Amino acid sequence: MFLRLTFVALLLAMPPALACSVAPPYRVPNTQQLAQAADLVVLARVEGADRKGRESTAILKPTVLLKGTALPSRLTLDGWMQGTVIENYTLPAPTRSDPTELVEPNDDALMGGCTRYIFARGMTLLVFYKRDKGQWRFMSYPFARVSEDVPSGNSRWVRAVREHIAIARLPAAARRSAMRKRADELARGNVDERAIARDMRRLLATKGAFDPIRER
């Protein structure tokens, strides 16, 4: 606990770019909202980091295109490698994402900057990006599932995101009925498909679940 609190203190002492604050009307984006808003969704391997003083950028190698027109050769997001020493404190290994989870973010998103900031070389992330002035901007929404690590390209979270991307491609007026129909189909499938169906039904019962993301 002491080590984690120490790390939180270090993150909070970092520059404003690494700080987090949220206030109404911000709501944590759900999977369908992320799928709608993203211009690019990929699986990407963490290759390392580019550190400059008290800031660090994780370097990603995209491997699988889930949404978008082409697979970029390189992506970045704010992040540190495990084992990096900051003010005599060695960053611990990242908390691995629960492969069965579809709603809650990785535990490391619940401290410091409100999104994950510690990564390990070689881990595979499912990440969301927006096109901004000709560049790819990581969708670093606080407490959202925007950088979960996955064990494979066929894992539960990857399959869920693929389902939501397919629905997000439909006209807005058709998405709710399409999700209801797809949830009924998935409910008759295997354990992962049933879990995705339950989450879809949760969203269908949630007010505003299909609305555009509310920015901070």
Short mmCIF file of C-alpha atoms in Angstrom, two decimals:
data_model
loop_
_atom_site.label_atom_id
_atom_site.label_comp_id
_atom_site.label_asym_id
_atom_site.label_seq_id
_atom_site.Cartn_x
_atom_site.Cartn_y
_atom_site.Cartn_z
CA MET A 1 0.00 0.00 0.00
CA PHE A 2 2.84 2.39 0.90
CA LEU A 3 4.52 1.79 -2.46
CA ARG A 4 1.32 2.40 -4.36
CA LEU A 5 0.63 5.60 -2.44
CA THR A 6 4.20 6.71 -3.12
CA PHE A 7 3.69 6.12 -6.83
CA VAL A 8 0.42 8.07 -6.74
CA ALA A 9 2.24 10.96 -5.11
CA LEU A 10 4.88 10.86 -7.84
CA LEU A 11 2.27 10.91 -10.59
CA LEU A 12 0.39 13.76 -8.98
CA ALA A 13 3.64 15.72 -8.83
CA MET A 14 4.22 15.29 -12.56
CA PRO A 15 3.44 17.99 -15.15
CA PRO A 16 -0.21 18.90 -15.86
CA ALA A 17 -0.15 16.82 -19.06
CA LEU A 18 0.00 13.74 -16.84
CA ALA A 19 -2.57 14.94 -14.30
CA CYS A 20 -6.25 14.05 -14.26
CA SER A 21 -9.37 15.84 -13.13
CA VAL A 22 -12.97 15.04 -13.96
CA ALA A 23 -16.19 16.87 -13.21
CA PRO A 24 -19.83 16.75 -14.33
CA PRO A 25 -21.11 16.35 -16.98
CA TYR A 26 -18.29 13.89 -17.76
CA ARG A 27 -19.32 10.25 -17.84
CA VAL A 28 -16.99 7.34 -18.44
CA PRO A 29 -17.48 6.27 -22.08
CA ASN A 30 -18.81 2.76 -22.59
CA THR A 31 -17.65 0.35 -25.27
CA GLN A 32 -20.27 1.38 -27.81
CA GLN A 33 -19.45 5.06 -27.37
CA LEU A 34 -15.74 4.37 -27.80
CA ALA A 35 -16.42 2.30 -30.92
CA GLN A 36 -18.51 5.13 -32.37
CA ALA A 37 -16.04 7.90 -31.56
CA ALA A 38 -12.77 6.22 -32.55
CA ASP A 39 -11.31 6.65 -36.02
CA LEU A 40 -8.79 3.92 -35.35
CA VAL A 41 -8.93 0.85 -33.13
CA VAL A 42 -6.01 -1.58 -33.15
CA LEU A 43 -4.17 -4.24 -31.28
CA ALA A 44 -0.64 -2.98 -30.72
CA ARG A 45 2.51 -4.37 -29.12
CA VAL A 46 4.43 -2.22 -26.65
CA GLU A 47 7.92 -1.81 -28.09
CA GLY A 48 9.46 0.49 -25.48
CA ALA A 49 9.37 4.13 -24.44
CA ASP A 50 10.92 7.47 -25.33
CA ARG A 51 11.73 9.30 -22.09
CA LYS A 52 12.49 13.00 -21.95
CA GLY A 53 13.07 14.22 -18.41
CA ARG A 54 9.91 13.74 -16.37
CA GLU A 55 7.79 12.81 -19.38
CA SER A 56 7.68 9.50 -21.20
CA THR A 57 5.97 8.26 -24.36
CA ALA A 58 5.25 4.59 -24.90
CA ILE A 59 5.99 3.36 -28.42
CA LEU A 60 3.47 0.93 -29.93
CA LYS A 61 3.68 -1.32 -32.97
CA PRO A 62 0.15 -1.89 -34.37
CA THR A 63 -0.44 -5.53 -35.33
CA VAL A 64 -4.18 -5.96 -36.00
CA LEU A 65 -6.62 -3.42 -37.46
CA LEU A 66 -10.07 -3.51 -35.83
CA LYS A 67 -11.38 -0.18 -37.13
CA GLY A 68 -9.87 2.21 -39.65
CA THR A 69 -8.65 2.23 -43.23
CA ALA A 70 -5.00 1.26 -42.76
CA LEU A 71 -2.69 -0.04 -40.07
CA PRO A 72 -0.19 2.66 -38.97
CA SER A 73 3.43 1.64 -38.64
CA ARG A 74 3.78 3.30 -35.23
CA LEU A 75 1.58 4.80 -32.51
CA THR A 76 2.34 6.51 -29.21
CA LEU A 77 0.66 7.28 -25.92
CA ASP A 78 1.81 8.82 -22.65
CA GLY A 79 3.34 6.00 -20.67
CA TRP A 80 6.28 4.60 -18.77
CA MET A 81 8.03 1.25 -18.88
CA GLN A 82 8.10 -0.92 -15.80
CA GLY A 83 11.44 -0.70 -14.08
CA THR A 84 11.92 2.99 -14.89
CA VAL A 85 13.44 4.88 -11.97
CA ILE A 86 11.73 8.15 -11.03
CA GLU A 87 13.22 10.05 -8.11
CA ASN A 88 14.74 6.89 -6.64
CA TYR A 89 11.47 4.96 -7.06
CA THR A 90 11.40 2.03 -9.48
CA LEU A 91 8.10 1.69 -11.30
CA PRO A 92 6.50 -1.69 -10.64
CA ALA A 93 5.17 -4.14 -13.21
CA PRO A 94 1.82 -3.08 -14.70
CA THR A 95 -1.33 -4.70 -13.39
CA ARG A 96 -2.55 -7.10 -16.04
CA SER A 97 -6.13 -6.69 -17.24
CA ASP A 98 -8.72 -9.25 -16.19
CA PRO A 99 -9.36 -11.30 -19.37
CA THR A 100 -12.99 -11.86 -18.33
CA GLU A 101 -13.83 -8.19 -17.65
CA LEU A 102 -15.89 -6.06 -20.04
CA VAL A 103 -16.88 -3.04 -17.95
CA GLU A 104 -14.34 -1.98 -15.33
CA PRO A 105 -10.97 -0.53 -16.38
CA ASN A 106 -7.60 -1.91 -15.49
CA ASP A 107 -6.78 -1.25 -11.82
CA ASP A 108 -3.89 1.02 -12.81
CA ALA A 109 -6.42 3.47 -14.34
CA LEU A 110 -7.86 4.09 -10.88
CA MET A 111 -4.87 6.02 -9.60
CA GLY A 112 -2.67 8.92 -10.59
CA GLY A 113 -3.57 10.12 -14.08
CA CYS A 114 -6.84 8.13 -14.28
CA THR A 115 -5.56 6.17 -17.29
CA ARG A 116 -2.85 3.53 -17.34
CA TYR A 117 0.70 4.85 -17.34
CA ILE A 118 2.85 1.78 -16.67
CA PHE A 119 3.43 -0.76 -19.42
CA ALA A 120 5.70 -3.72 -20.05
CA ARG A 121 7.66 -4.27 -23.24
CA GLY A 122 5.99 -6.95 -25.36
CA MET A 123 2.48 -6.67 -23.93
CA THR A 124 -0.41 -6.31 -26.40
CA LEU A 125 -2.89 -3.47 -25.90
CA LEU A 126 -6.26 -2.78 -27.48
CA VAL A 127 -6.18 0.97 -28.06
CA PHE A 128 -8.49 3.68 -29.44
CA TYR A 129 -7.39 6.76 -31.42
CA LYS A 130 -8.92 9.87 -33.01
CA ARG A 131 -7.58 11.64 -36.09
CA ASP A 132 -6.54 15.13 -35.01
CA LYS A 133 -4.83 17.58 -37.39
CA GLY A 134 -3.36 14.75 -39.41
CA GLN A 135 -2.04 12.91 -36.35
CA TRP A 136 -3.32 9.99 -34.30
CA ARG A 137 -4.40 11.15 -30.83
CA PHE A 138 -4.85 8.52 -28.14
CA MET A 139 -8.35 8.63 -26.60
CA SER A 140 -7.21 8.98 -22.99
CA TYR A 141 -10.63 9.22 -21.34
CA PRO A 142 -10.35 8.88 -17.55
CA PHE A 143 -11.41 5.53 -16.12
CA ALA A 144 -12.31 4.17 -19.58
CA ARG A 145 -11.21 0.86 -21.10
CA VAL A 146 -9.00 2.52 -23.70
CA SER A 147 -5.73 0.62 -23.15
CA GLU A 148 -6.52 -2.84 -21.82
CA ASP A 149 -3.93 -5.54 -22.39
CA VAL A 150 -5.18 -8.75 -23.98
CA PRO A 151 -3.78 -12.28 -24.09
CA SER A 152 -4.72 -12.89 -27.72
CA GLY A 153 -6.57 -11.53 -30.73
CA ASN A 154 -9.49 -13.81 -29.91
CA SER A 155 -9.89 -12.82 -26.27
CA ARG A 156 -13.21 -11.76 -24.79
CA TRP A 157 -12.44 -8.03 -24.84
CA VAL A 158 -11.29 -8.10 -28.47
CA ARG A 159 -14.41 -9.99 -29.51
CA ALA A 160 -16.62 -7.53 -27.63
CA VAL A 161 -14.98 -4.53 -29.26
CA ARG A 162 -15.38 -6.12 -32.71
CA GLU A 163 -19.10 -6.55 -32.02
CA HIS A 164 -19.47 -2.92 -30.97
CA ILE A 165 -17.54 -1.65 -33.96
CA ALA A 166 -19.90 -3.54 -36.28
CA ILE A 167 -22.90 -1.94 -34.57
CA ALA A 168 -21.26 1.51 -34.53
CA ARG A 169 -20.94 1.39 -38.33
CA LEU A 170 -24.74 1.35 -38.67
CA PRO A 171 -26.85 4.53 -38.82
CA ALA A 172 -27.51 5.88 -35.33
CA ALA A 173 -31.22 5.08 -35.53
CA ALA A 174 -30.49 1.39 -36.22
CA ARG A 175 -27.91 0.72 -33.51
CA ARG A 176 -30.18 -0.02 -30.57
CA SER A 177 -32.31 -2.56 -32.40
CA ALA A 178 -29.20 -4.14 -33.94
CA MET A 179 -27.61 -4.52 -30.52
CA ARG A 180 -30.78 -6.06 -29.11
CA LYS A 181 -30.88 -8.59 -31.93
CA ARG A 182 -27.18 -9.38 -31.64
CA ALA A 183 -27.43 -9.81 -27.86
CA ASP A 184 -30.17 -12.40 -28.38
CA GLU A 185 -27.94 -14.27 -30.83
CA LEU A 186 -24.86 -14.16 -28.62
CA ALA A 187 -26.84 -15.29 -25.57
CA ARG A 188 -27.10 -18.71 -27.21
CA GLY A 189 -23.34 -18.99 -27.73
CA ASN A 190 -20.26 -19.90 -25.70
CA VAL A 191 -19.21 -18.40 -22.38
CA ASP A 192 -17.55 -15.36 -23.94
CA GLU A 193 -20.47 -14.67 -26.23
CA ARG A 194 -22.91 -14.92 -23.33
CA ALA A 195 -20.83 -12.45 -21.34
CA ILE A 196 -20.86 -10.01 -24.26
CA ALA A 197 -24.62 -10.44 -24.56
CA ARG A 198 -25.11 -9.62 -20.88
CA ASP A 199 -23.06 -6.47 -21.25
CA MET A 200 -25.02 -5.42 -24.34
CA ARG A 201 -28.26 -5.86 -22.43
CA ARG A 202 -26.83 -3.78 -19.59
CA LEU A 203 -26.13 -0.97 -22.08
CA LEU A 204 -29.57 -1.29 -23.63
CA ALA A 205 -31.05 -0.68 -20.19
CA THR A 206 -28.76 2.30 -19.46
CA LYS A 207 -29.97 5.82 -20.18
CA GLY A 208 -27.72 7.67 -22.61
CA ALA A 209 -25.62 4.63 -23.45
CA PHE A 210 -25.75 5.43 -27.18
CA ASP A 211 -25.19 9.18 -26.83
CA PRO A 212 -21.96 10.80 -28.05
CA ILE A 213 -19.18 10.89 -25.47
CA ARG A 214 -19.40 13.76 -23.02
CA GLU A 215 -16.03 15.45 -22.96
CA ARG A 216 -14.34 16.57 -19.76
#
